[in-house]
Amino acid sequence: MPPAIRIQLMLKGCANRPVYHIVAAYRKRRPHEEALEQIGSFDPMPNERNEKLVAINFDRLKYWFGQGAKPSRGMGCLLGLAGYTRVHPITYMRAWRARQAKLDEQKKEEAAEGKEAAAS
């Protein structure tokens, strides 16, 4: 039986400026229903130093984990990157795909430069 309470990200903010609240909520709640408790926030938009800001009350997070709450997939990735839990496997897959896409793009650029050099 899955846990009744989940640690998840709740979308707040306005158009083109998302802000997420990190909340403990019932798993089967309606999308705009209030959560049990807000335990942090996450700003996914990079600031002027190219940082994404996260604020988490780790004491309350530990309390909810003690009550049997499980993190959602997105929250699991975020907690893994924060160093609180082990890194979620999806994080490794996303990083590998990003590296492969960058390598493919570099190969295409090199091939295009080679064709231009051969044509001139």
PDB file of C-alpha atoms in Angstrom, residues 1-72:
ATOM      1  CA  MET A   1       0.000   0.000   0.000  1.00  0.00           C
ATOM      2  CA  PRO A   2       1.504   3.387  -0.989  1.00  0.00           C
ATOM      3  CA  PRO A   3       2.038   5.988   1.724  1.00  0.00           C
ATOM      4  CA  ALA A   4      -0.835   8.374   2.351  1.00  0.00           C
ATOM      5  CA  ILE A   5       1.414  11.423   2.731  1.00  0.00           C
ATOM      6  CA  ARG A   6       3.920  12.607   0.150  1.00  0.00           C
ATOM      7  CA  ILE A   7       6.570  15.326   0.124  1.00  0.00           C
ATOM      8  CA  GLN A   8       6.059  17.151  -3.161  1.00  0.00           C
ATOM      9  CA  LEU A   9       6.407  20.399  -5.071  1.00  0.00           C
ATOM     10  CA  MET A  10       3.303  22.608  -5.249  1.00  0.00           C
ATOM     11  CA  LEU A  11       3.293  25.180  -8.052  1.00  0.00           C
ATOM     12  CA  LYS A  12       2.746  28.763  -6.924  1.00  0.00           C
ATOM     13  CA  GLY A  13       3.659  32.088  -8.488  1.00  0.00           C
ATOM     14  CA  CYS A  14       2.293  33.628 -11.656  1.00  0.00           C
ATOM     15  CA  ALA A  15       2.657  33.291 -15.414  1.00  0.00           C
ATOM     16  CA  ASN A  16       6.271  33.131 -16.609  1.00  0.00           C
ATOM     17  CA  ARG A  17       7.520  33.234 -12.998  1.00  0.00           C
ATOM     18  CA  PRO A  18       7.023  29.856 -11.302  1.00  0.00           C
ATOM     19  CA  VAL A  19       7.785  29.348  -7.625  1.00  0.00           C
ATOM     20  CA  TYR A  20       7.322  25.980  -5.957  1.00  0.00           C
ATOM     21  CA  HIS A  21       6.420  25.345  -2.343  1.00  0.00           C
ATOM     22  CA  ILE A  22       7.816  22.150  -0.856  1.00  0.00           C
ATOM     23  CA  VAL A  23       4.890  20.663   1.033  1.00  0.00           C
ATOM     24  CA  ALA A  24       3.722  17.614   2.918  1.00  0.00           C
ATOM     25  CA  ALA A  25       0.336  16.701   1.456  1.00  0.00           C
ATOM     26  CA  TYR A  26      -2.055  13.812   1.131  1.00  0.00           C
ATOM     27  CA  ARG A  27      -1.277  11.770  -1.928  1.00  0.00           C
ATOM     28  CA  LYS A  28      -4.821  11.873  -3.323  1.00  0.00           C
ATOM     29  CA  ARG A  29      -5.506  15.573  -2.747  1.00  0.00           C
ATOM     30  CA  ARG A  30      -7.040  17.839  -5.371  1.00  0.00           C
ATOM     31  CA  PRO A  31      -4.593  20.113  -7.235  1.00  0.00           C
ATOM     32  CA  HIS A  32      -5.597  23.369  -5.491  1.00  0.00           C
ATOM     33  CA  GLU A  33      -6.387  21.850  -2.110  1.00  0.00           C
ATOM     34  CA  GLU A  34      -4.288  23.081   0.794  1.00  0.00           C
ATOM     35  CA  ALA A  35      -1.344  20.984   1.929  1.00  0.00           C
ATOM     36  CA  LEU A  36      -0.752  19.736   5.460  1.00  0.00           C
ATOM     37  CA  GLU A  37       2.378  21.845   5.913  1.00  0.00           C
ATOM     38  CA  GLN A  38       4.775  23.914   3.842  1.00  0.00           C
ATOM     39  CA  ILE A  39       8.329  22.881   4.655  1.00  0.00           C
ATOM     40  CA  GLY A  40      10.277  24.881   2.099  1.00  0.00           C
ATOM     41  CA  SER A  41      10.385  26.656  -1.235  1.00  0.00           C
ATOM     42  CA  PHE A  42      12.161  26.292  -4.578  1.00  0.00           C
ATOM     43  CA  ASP A  43      12.788  29.037  -7.133  1.00  0.00           C
ATOM     44  CA  PRO A  44      13.622  27.353 -10.481  1.00  0.00           C
ATOM     45  CA  MET A  45      14.484  30.619 -12.263  1.00  0.00           C
ATOM     46  CA  PRO A  46      18.236  31.341 -12.110  1.00  0.00           C
ATOM     47  CA  ASN A  47      19.136  34.589 -10.373  1.00  0.00           C
ATOM     48  CA  GLU A  48      21.851  37.050 -11.471  1.00  0.00           C
ATOM     49  CA  ARG A  49      24.569  34.608 -10.315  1.00  0.00           C
ATOM     50  CA  ASN A  50      22.896  31.742 -12.228  1.00  0.00           C
ATOM     51  CA  GLU A  51      21.748  29.991  -9.025  1.00  0.00           C
ATOM     52  CA  LYS A  52      18.446  28.257  -8.384  1.00  0.00           C
ATOM     53  CA  LEU A  53      17.425  28.891  -4.793  1.00  0.00           C
ATOM     54  CA  VAL A  54      16.083  26.216  -2.438  1.00  0.00           C
ATOM     55  CA  ALA A  55      15.045  26.677   1.184  1.00  0.00           C
ATOM     56  CA  ILE A  56      14.096  23.586   3.212  1.00  0.00           C
ATOM     57  CA  ASN A  57      13.332  23.129   6.901  1.00  0.00           C
ATOM     58  CA  PHE A  58      15.219  19.855   7.391  1.00  0.00           C
ATOM     59  CA  ASP A  59      13.825  19.329  10.906  1.00  0.00           C
ATOM     60  CA  ARG A  60      10.256  19.240   9.553  1.00  0.00           C
ATOM     61  CA  LEU A  61      11.358  17.149   6.580  1.00  0.00           C
ATOM     62  CA  LYS A  62      12.872  14.607   8.966  1.00  0.00           C
ATOM     63  CA  TYR A  63       9.642  14.637  11.003  1.00  0.00           C
ATOM     64  CA  TRP A  64       7.502  13.852   7.932  1.00  0.00           C
ATOM     65  CA  PHE A  65       9.880  11.112   6.816  1.00  0.00           C
ATOM     66  CA  GLY A  66       9.514   9.672  10.320  1.00  0.00           C
ATOM     67  CA  GLN A  67       5.733   9.699   9.859  1.00  0.00           C
ATOM     68  CA  GLY A  68       6.113   7.524   6.747  1.00  0.00           C
ATOM     69  CA  ALA A  69       5.957  10.189   4.040  1.00  0.00           C
ATOM     70  CA  LYS A  70       7.761   9.483   0.775  1.00  0.00           C
ATOM     71  CA  PRO A  71       9.109  12.093  -1.661  1.00  0.00           C
ATOM     72  CA  SER A  72       7.643  12.516  -5.134  1.00  0.00           C
TER      73      SER A  72
END
